[in-house]
Amino acid sequence: MFIEQSNRLIRLLWRATWRKDAHSRTVYLTFDDGPSPEVTPKTLQILDRYNVKATFFCVGDNVQKHPEVFALLRAHGHAVGNHTMHHLKGFSTDFNTYLNDVAQADRLIQSRLLRPPYGRITFKQLRALRVNYEIIMWDVITRDYNPKLSPDKIFHIIKRYTRNGSIIVFHDSCKAAHNMLETLPKAIEWLQAQGYGFSVIPDHHQDIILKTL
Ligand SMILES: [Zn+2]
């Protein structure tokens, strides 16, 4: 599950969104673990430079600590998703605690998109959360958070695994900042040269609000 591109069996078992339309030359950049006052504004500057919109899976606790950074990324036109309140590991967190943590983050983030931290979520948690959320996994994980990997290696991972409809994971965290900030401009330029467009992951939050009115 933690290799750059997970296999079919994993994808079949964990029914979630791993990749978008394979017939469209579009990729979806996503950033996990922010908002961070040190890293998120620099990330926004790079995305603005290329006029690219992305989806940020925010940790509720970080939104609470840095509401101005959260507001900034919304103001720049990016989409947001829920990454739990306390970045919990689903496998080692009991069912109710996990669901309550997601609900707590939801009050701050208000999105129908949910990405389980580490991709670790039990079938029971997944089934329950799928009722209200689209569970977003990934097609390409850059592993930018790994200090043993260089920005060149991260760039290589992106070039090797990206394809139509790929959801690509970066992290706007201090741990990943060096690798991510150096790789991101190169990656965007390379992807553009390959003919890819960029899109945010559609969030049906508004539709659900309308349906429940
Ligand atoms: Zn995370």
PDB file of C-alpha atoms and ligand atoms in Angstrom:
ATOM      1  CA  MET A   1       0.000   0.000   0.000  1.00  0.00           C
ATOM      2  CA  PHE A   2       2.917   2.329   0.583  1.00  0.00           C
ATOM      3  CA  ILE A   3       4.706   1.916  -2.696  1.00  0.00           C
ATOM      4  CA  GLU A   4       4.392   4.740  -5.214  1.00  0.00           C
ATOM      5  CA  GLN A   5       1.494   3.161  -7.112  1.00  0.00           C
ATOM      6  CA  SER A   6      -0.649   0.638  -5.260  1.00  0.00           C
ATOM      7  CA  ASN A   7      -1.775  -2.519  -7.040  1.00  0.00           C
ATOM      8  CA  ARG A   8      -5.201  -3.564  -8.290  1.00  0.00           C
ATOM      9  CA  LEU A   9      -5.962  -5.870  -5.381  1.00  0.00           C
ATOM     10  CA  ILE A  10      -5.495  -3.093  -2.831  1.00  0.00           C
ATOM     11  CA  ARG A  11      -7.678  -0.826  -4.964  1.00  0.00           C
ATOM     12  CA  LEU A  12     -10.381  -3.469  -5.248  1.00  0.00           C
ATOM     13  CA  LEU A  13     -10.368  -4.186  -1.532  1.00  0.00           C
ATOM     14  CA  TRP A  14     -10.411  -0.557  -0.439  1.00  0.00           C
ATOM     15  CA  ARG A  15     -13.208   0.753  -2.589  1.00  0.00           C
ATOM     16  CA  ALA A  16     -12.380   4.422  -2.831  1.00  0.00           C
ATOM     17  CA  THR A  17     -11.346   6.960  -5.452  1.00  0.00           C
ATOM     18  CA  TRP A  18      -7.783   6.103  -6.459  1.00  0.00           C
ATOM     19  CA  ARG A  19      -7.722   7.688  -9.885  1.00  0.00           C
ATOM     20  CA  LYS A  20     -10.005   9.880 -11.945  1.00  0.00           C
ATOM     21  CA  ASP A  21     -10.971   9.558 -15.629  1.00  0.00           C
ATOM     22  CA  ALA A  22      -8.373   7.472 -17.487  1.00  0.00           C
ATOM     23  CA  HIS A  23      -9.488   8.997 -20.799  1.00  0.00           C
ATOM     24  CA  SER A  24      -8.814  12.578 -19.816  1.00  0.00           C
ATOM     25  CA  ARG A  25      -5.365  14.139 -19.940  1.00  0.00           C
ATOM     26  CA  THR A  26      -5.936  15.664 -16.516  1.00  0.00           C
ATOM     27  CA  VAL A  27      -4.084  15.235 -13.249  1.00  0.00           C
ATOM     28  CA  TYR A  28      -5.080  16.208  -9.715  1.00  0.00           C
ATOM     29  CA  LEU A  29      -2.403  17.628  -7.446  1.00  0.00           C
ATOM     30  CA  THR A  30      -3.176  17.113  -3.765  1.00  0.00           C
ATOM     31  CA  PHE A  31      -1.387  18.306  -0.632  1.00  0.00           C
ATOM     32  CA  ASP A  32      -1.784  16.628   2.744  1.00  0.00           C
ATOM     33  CA  ASP A  33      -1.121  17.559   6.371  1.00  0.00           C
ATOM     34  CA  GLY A  34      -1.354  21.376   6.253  1.00  0.00           C
ATOM     35  CA  PRO A  35      -2.204  24.116   6.589  1.00  0.00           C
ATOM     36  CA  SER A  36       1.258  25.175   7.680  1.00  0.00           C
ATOM     37  CA  PRO A  37       2.315  28.836   8.018  1.00  0.00           C
ATOM     38  CA  GLU A  38       5.865  27.864   6.956  1.00  0.00           C
ATOM     39  CA  VAL A  39       5.013  25.792   3.892  1.00  0.00           C
ATOM     40  CA  THR A  40       1.479  26.408   2.604  1.00  0.00           C
ATOM     41  CA  PRO A  41       1.965  30.065   1.489  1.00  0.00           C
ATOM     42  CA  LYS A  42       5.105  29.052  -0.473  1.00  0.00           C
ATOM     43  CA  THR A  43       3.132  26.245  -2.082  1.00  0.00           C
ATOM     44  CA  LEU A  44       0.382  28.700  -3.067  1.00  0.00           C
ATOM     45  CA  GLN A  45       2.956  31.010  -4.666  1.00  0.00           C
ATOM     46  CA  ILE A  46       4.232  28.203  -6.873  1.00  0.00           C
ATOM     47  CA  LEU A  47       0.736  27.084  -7.850  1.00  0.00           C
ATOM     48  CA  ASP A  48      -0.224  30.698  -8.654  1.00  0.00           C
ATOM     49  CA  ARG A  49       2.846  31.118 -10.840  1.00  0.00           C
ATOM     50  CA  TYR A  50       1.538  28.332 -13.096  1.00  0.00           C
ATOM     51  CA  ASN A  51      -2.134  29.110 -12.554  1.00  0.00           C
ATOM     52  CA  VAL A  52      -2.720  25.604 -11.202  1.00  0.00           C
ATOM     53  CA  LYS A  53      -5.488  24.745  -8.745  1.00  0.00           C
ATOM     54  CA  ALA A  54      -5.054  21.860  -6.299  1.00  0.00           C
ATOM     55  CA  THR A  55      -6.839  20.059  -3.482  1.00  0.00           C
ATOM     56  CA  PHE A  56      -5.559  20.386   0.100  1.00  0.00           C
ATOM     57  CA  PHE A  57      -6.394  17.629   2.582  1.00  0.00           C
ATOM     58  CA  CYS A  58      -6.160  19.537   5.835  1.00  0.00           C
ATOM     59  CA  VAL A  59      -5.644  18.282   9.367  1.00  0.00           C
ATOM     60  CA  GLY A  60      -8.405  19.848  11.494  1.00  0.00           C
ATOM     61  CA  ASP A  61      -6.006  20.602  14.323  1.00  0.00           C
ATOM     62  CA  ASN A  62      -3.819  22.629  11.933  1.00  0.00           C
ATOM     63  CA  VAL A  63      -6.859  24.502  10.604  1.00  0.00           C
ATOM     64  CA  GLN A  64      -7.739  25.415  14.172  1.00  0.00           C
ATOM     65  CA  LYS A  65      -4.192  26.620  14.873  1.00  0.00           C
ATOM     66  CA  HIS A  66      -3.743  28.475  11.580  1.00  0.00           C
ATOM     67  CA  PRO A  67      -7.166  29.668  10.386  1.00  0.00           C
ATOM     68  CA  GLU A  68      -5.572  32.504   8.402  1.00  0.00           C
ATOM     69  CA  VAL A  69      -3.550  30.032   6.317  1.00  0.00           C
ATOM     70  CA  PHE A  70      -6.666  27.934   5.727  1.00  0.00           C
ATOM     71  CA  ALA A  71      -8.536  31.083   4.627  1.00  0.00           C
ATOM     72  CA  LEU A  72      -5.647  31.964   2.329  1.00  0.00           C
ATOM     73  CA  LEU A  73      -5.748  28.701   0.450  1.00  0.00           C
ATOM     74  CA  ARG A  74      -9.519  28.991   0.049  1.00  0.00           C
ATOM     75  CA  ALA A  75      -9.105  32.583  -1.185  1.00  0.00           C
ATOM     76  CA  HIS A  76      -6.650  31.337  -3.817  1.00  0.00           C
ATOM     77  CA  GLY A  77      -9.390  29.117  -5.243  1.00  0.00           C
ATOM     78  CA  HIS A  78      -8.127  25.710  -4.125  1.00  0.00           C
ATOM     79  CA  ALA A  79     -10.348  22.871  -2.968  1.00  0.00           C
ATOM     80  CA  VAL A  80     -10.108  21.405   0.525  1.00  0.00           C
ATOM     81  CA  GLY A  81     -10.693  17.979   2.002  1.00  0.00           C
ATOM     82  CA  ASN A  82     -10.799  16.372   5.426  1.00  0.00           C
ATOM     83  CA  HIS A  83      -7.665  14.581   6.707  1.00  0.00           C
ATOM     84  CA  THR A  84      -9.127  13.964  10.207  1.00  0.00           C
ATOM     85  CA  MET A  85      -8.761  16.241  13.234  1.00  0.00           C
ATOM     86  CA  HIS A  86      -5.638  14.614  14.692  1.00  0.00           C
ATOM     87  CA  HIS A  87      -4.100  12.714  11.773  1.00  0.00           C
ATOM     88  CA  LEU A  88      -5.261   9.378  13.146  1.00  0.00           C
ATOM     89  CA  LYS A  89      -4.256   5.922  11.983  1.00  0.00           C
ATOM     90  CA  GLY A  90      -7.505   4.096  11.229  1.00  0.00           C
ATOM     91  CA  PHE A  91      -6.103   0.630  11.951  1.00  0.00           C
ATOM     92  CA  SER A  92      -5.196   1.494  15.527  1.00  0.00           C
ATOM     93  CA  THR A  93      -8.128   3.787  16.360  1.00  0.00           C
ATOM     94  CA  ASP A  94     -11.487   2.444  17.481  1.00  0.00           C
ATOM     95  CA  PHE A  95     -14.496   2.976  15.260  1.00  0.00           C
ATOM     96  CA  ASN A  96     -16.300   5.700  17.211  1.00  0.00           C
ATOM     97  CA  THR A  97     -13.153   7.667  18.025  1.00  0.00           C
ATOM     98  CA  TYR A  98     -12.209   7.693  14.345  1.00  0.00           C
ATOM     99  CA  LEU A  99     -15.652   8.799  13.165  1.00  0.00           C
ATOM    100  CA  ASN A 100     -15.863  11.500  15.841  1.00  0.00           C
ATOM    101  CA  ASP A 101     -12.443  12.795  14.865  1.00  0.00           C
ATOM    102  CA  VAL A 102     -13.530  13.086  11.222  1.00  0.00           C
ATOM    103  CA  ALA A 103     -16.731  14.855  12.326  1.00  0.00           C
ATOM    104  CA  GLN A 104     -14.736  17.301  14.454  1.00  0.00           C
ATOM    105  CA  ALA A 105     -12.543  18.185  11.461  1.00  0.00           C
ATOM    106  CA  ASP A 106     -15.625  18.484   9.277  1.00  0.00           C
ATOM    107  CA  ARG A 107     -16.961  21.343  11.372  1.00  0.00           C
ATOM    108  CA  LEU A 108     -13.859  23.337  10.417  1.00  0.00           C
ATOM    109  CA  ILE A 109     -13.176  22.105   6.891  1.00  0.00           C
ATOM    110  CA  GLN A 110     -16.680  21.421   5.505  1.00  0.00           C
ATOM    111  CA  SER A 111     -15.885  19.173   2.591  1.00  0.00           C
ATOM    112  CA  ARG A 112     -17.298  15.898   1.287  1.00  0.00           C
ATOM    113  CA  LEU A 113     -13.780  14.747   0.403  1.00  0.00           C
ATOM    114  CA  LEU A 114     -11.946  12.619   2.934  1.00  0.00           C
ATOM    115  CA  ARG A 115      -8.436  11.218   2.767  1.00  0.00           C
ATOM    116  CA  PRO A 116      -7.548   8.791   5.570  1.00  0.00           C
ATOM    117  CA  PRO A 117      -4.058   9.568   6.964  1.00  0.00           C
ATOM    118  CA  TYR A 118      -1.463   7.015   5.793  1.00  0.00           C
ATOM    119  CA  GLY A 119      -4.220   5.451   3.671  1.00  0.00           C
ATOM    120  CA  ARG A 120      -4.920   3.324   6.741  1.00  0.00           C
ATOM    121  CA  ILE A 121      -8.597   2.809   7.322  1.00  0.00           C
ATOM    122  CA  THR A 122     -10.495  -0.335   8.306  1.00  0.00           C
ATOM    123  CA  PHE A 123     -13.278  -1.706   6.103  1.00  0.00           C
ATOM    124  CA  LYS A 124     -15.795  -0.867   8.819  1.00  0.00           C
ATOM    125  CA  GLN A 125     -14.631   2.769   9.071  1.00  0.00           C
ATOM    126  CA  LEU A 126     -14.537   3.037   5.286  1.00  0.00           C
ATOM    127  CA  ARG A 127     -18.059   1.653   4.857  1.00  0.00           C
ATOM    128  CA  ALA A 128     -19.472   4.035   7.460  1.00  0.00           C
ATOM    129  CA  LEU A 129     -17.710   7.111   6.118  1.00  0.00           C
ATOM    130  CA  ARG A 130     -18.544   6.385   2.490  1.00  0.00           C
ATOM    131  CA  VAL A 131     -22.161   7.300   3.251  1.00  0.00           C
ATOM    132  CA  ASN A 132     -21.238  10.966   3.683  1.00  0.00           C
ATOM    133  CA  TYR A 133     -17.798  11.278   2.098  1.00  0.00           C
ATOM    134  CA  GLU A 134     -16.002  10.462  -1.094  1.00  0.00           C
ATOM    135  CA  ILE A 135     -12.861   8.667   0.111  1.00  0.00           C
ATOM    136  CA  ILE A 136      -9.914   9.940  -1.888  1.00  0.00           C
ATOM    137  CA  MET A 137      -6.778   7.793  -1.975  1.00  0.00           C
ATOM    138  CA  TRP A 138      -4.143   8.360  -4.677  1.00  0.00           C
ATOM    139  CA  ASP A 139      -2.688   7.081  -7.896  1.00  0.00           C
ATOM    140  CA  VAL A 140       0.837   8.407  -7.302  1.00  0.00           C
ATOM    141  CA  ILE A 141       2.409   9.001  -3.913  1.00  0.00           C
ATOM    142  CA  THR A 142       5.540  11.118  -4.266  1.00  0.00           C
ATOM    143  CA  ARG A 143       6.988  10.155  -0.844  1.00  0.00           C
ATOM    144  CA  ASP A 144       8.215  13.739  -0.558  1.00  0.00           C
ATOM    145  CA  TYR A 145       8.104  13.335   3.259  1.00  0.00           C
ATOM    146  CA  ASN A 146      10.913  10.776   3.191  1.00  0.00           C
ATOM    147  CA  PRO A 147      14.214  12.495   4.121  1.00  0.00           C
ATOM    148  CA  LYS A 148      16.145   9.610   2.553  1.00  0.00           C
ATOM    149  CA  LEU A 149      14.807  10.565  -0.872  1.00  0.00           C
ATOM    150  CA  SER A 150      16.164  13.502  -2.886  1.00  0.00           C
ATOM    151  CA  PRO A 151      14.095  15.999  -4.913  1.00  0.00           C
ATOM    152  CA  ASP A 152      15.468  14.241  -8.037  1.00  0.00           C
ATOM    153  CA  LYS A 153      14.054  10.939  -6.864  1.00  0.00           C
ATOM    154  CA  ILE A 154      10.664  12.552  -6.138  1.00  0.00           C
ATOM    155  CA  PHE A 155      10.648  14.037  -9.651  1.00  0.00           C
ATOM    156  CA  HIS A 156      11.553  10.622 -11.078  1.00  0.00           C
ATOM    157  CA  ILE A 157       8.611   9.005  -9.224  1.00  0.00           C
ATOM    158  CA  ILE A 158       6.224  11.562 -10.728  1.00  0.00           C
ATOM    159  CA  LYS A 159       7.582  11.076 -14.260  1.00  0.00           C
ATOM    160  CA  ARG A 160       7.481   7.311 -13.987  1.00  0.00           C
ATOM    161  CA  TYR A 161       4.002   6.812 -12.533  1.00  0.00           C
ATOM    162  CA  THR A 162       1.795   9.705 -13.639  1.00  0.00           C
ATOM    163  CA  ARG A 163      -0.873   8.877 -16.211  1.00  0.00           C
ATOM    164  CA  ASN A 164      -4.282  10.195 -17.295  1.00  0.00           C
ATOM    165  CA  GLY A 165      -6.499  10.881 -14.294  1.00  0.00           C
ATOM    166  CA  SER A 166      -3.706  10.483 -11.725  1.00  0.00           C
ATOM    167  CA  ILE A 167      -4.318  11.837  -8.245  1.00  0.00           C
ATOM    168  CA  ILE A 168      -0.846  12.833  -7.036  1.00  0.00           C
ATOM    169  CA  VAL A 169       0.029  13.259  -3.355  1.00  0.00           C
ATOM    170  CA  PHE A 170       2.409  15.883  -2.016  1.00  0.00           C
ATOM    171  CA  HIS A 171       2.623  17.225   1.551  1.00  0.00           C
ATOM    172  CA  ASP A 172       2.609  20.889   2.594  1.00  0.00           C
ATOM    173  CA  SER A 173       4.334  19.989   5.856  1.00  0.00           C
ATOM    174  CA  CYS A 174       7.710  21.003   7.273  1.00  0.00           C
ATOM    175  CA  LYS A 175       8.927  17.429   6.957  1.00  0.00           C
ATOM    176  CA  ALA A 176       8.297  17.360   3.205  1.00  0.00           C
ATOM    177  CA  ALA A 177       9.043  21.031   2.470  1.00  0.00           C
ATOM    178  CA  HIS A 178      12.542  20.600   1.071  1.00  0.00           C
ATOM    179  CA  ASN A 179      11.604  17.839  -1.363  1.00  0.00           C
ATOM    180  CA  MET A 180       8.184  19.218  -2.237  1.00  0.00           C
ATOM    181  CA  LEU A 181       9.036  22.888  -2.830  1.00  0.00           C
ATOM    182  CA  GLU A 182      11.994  21.992  -5.012  1.00  0.00           C
ATOM    183  CA  THR A 183      10.151  19.364  -7.031  1.00  0.00           C
ATOM    184  CA  LEU A 184       6.770  21.048  -7.481  1.00  0.00           C
ATOM    185  CA  PRO A 185       7.744  23.651 -10.146  1.00  0.00           C
ATOM    186  CA  LYS A 186       9.699  21.052 -12.125  1.00  0.00           C
ATOM    187  CA  ALA A 187       6.831  18.605 -11.893  1.00  0.00           C
ATOM    188  CA  ILE A 188       4.259  21.159 -13.067  1.00  0.00           C
ATOM    189  CA  GLU A 189       6.441  22.185 -16.018  1.00  0.00           C
ATOM    190  CA  TRP A 190       7.048  18.565 -16.991  1.00  0.00           C
ATOM    191  CA  LEU A 191       3.361  17.669 -16.693  1.00  0.00           C
ATOM    192  CA  GLN A 192       2.369  20.695 -18.788  1.00  0.00           C
ATOM    193  CA  ALA A 193       4.928  19.706 -21.425  1.00  0.00           C
ATOM    194  CA  GLN A 194       3.324  16.238 -21.520  1.00  0.00           C
ATOM    195  CA  GLY A 195      -0.010  17.893 -22.286  1.00  0.00           C
ATOM    196  CA  TYR A 196      -1.657  17.409 -18.898  1.00  0.00           C
ATOM    197  CA  GLY A 197      -4.172  19.877 -17.530  1.00  0.00           C
ATOM    198  CA  PHE A 198      -4.780  20.310 -13.793  1.00  0.00           C
ATOM    199  CA  SER A 199      -8.021  20.174 -11.907  1.00  0.00           C
ATOM    200  CA  VAL A 200      -9.289  20.182  -8.341  1.00  0.00           C
ATOM    201  CA  ILE A 201     -11.153  17.125  -7.093  1.00  0.00           C
ATOM    202  CA  PRO A 202     -14.838  18.053  -7.293  1.00  0.00           C
ATOM    203  CA  ASP A 203     -16.403  18.390  -3.858  1.00  0.00           C
ATOM    204  CA  HIS A 204     -20.129  17.700  -3.708  1.00  0.00           C
ATOM    205  CA  HIS A 205     -20.530  19.441  -0.375  1.00  0.00           C
ATOM    206  CA  GLN A 206     -22.845  22.038  -1.857  1.00  0.00           C
ATOM    207  CA  ASP A 207     -25.014  19.390  -3.576  1.00  0.00           C
ATOM    208  CA  ILE A 208     -25.452  17.550  -0.275  1.00  0.00           C
ATOM    209  CA  ILE A 209     -26.448  20.728   1.535  1.00  0.00           C
ATOM    210  CA  LEU A 210     -29.069  21.381  -1.137  1.00  0.00           C
ATOM    211  CA  LYS A 211     -30.382  17.813  -0.954  1.00  0.00           C
ATOM    212  CA  THR A 212     -30.864  17.996   2.796  1.00  0.00           C
ATOM    213  CA  LEU A 213     -32.671  21.334   2.747  1.00  0.00           C
TER     214      LEU A 213
HETATM  215 ZN    ZN B   1      -1.252  12.820   6.279  1.00  0.00          ZN
END
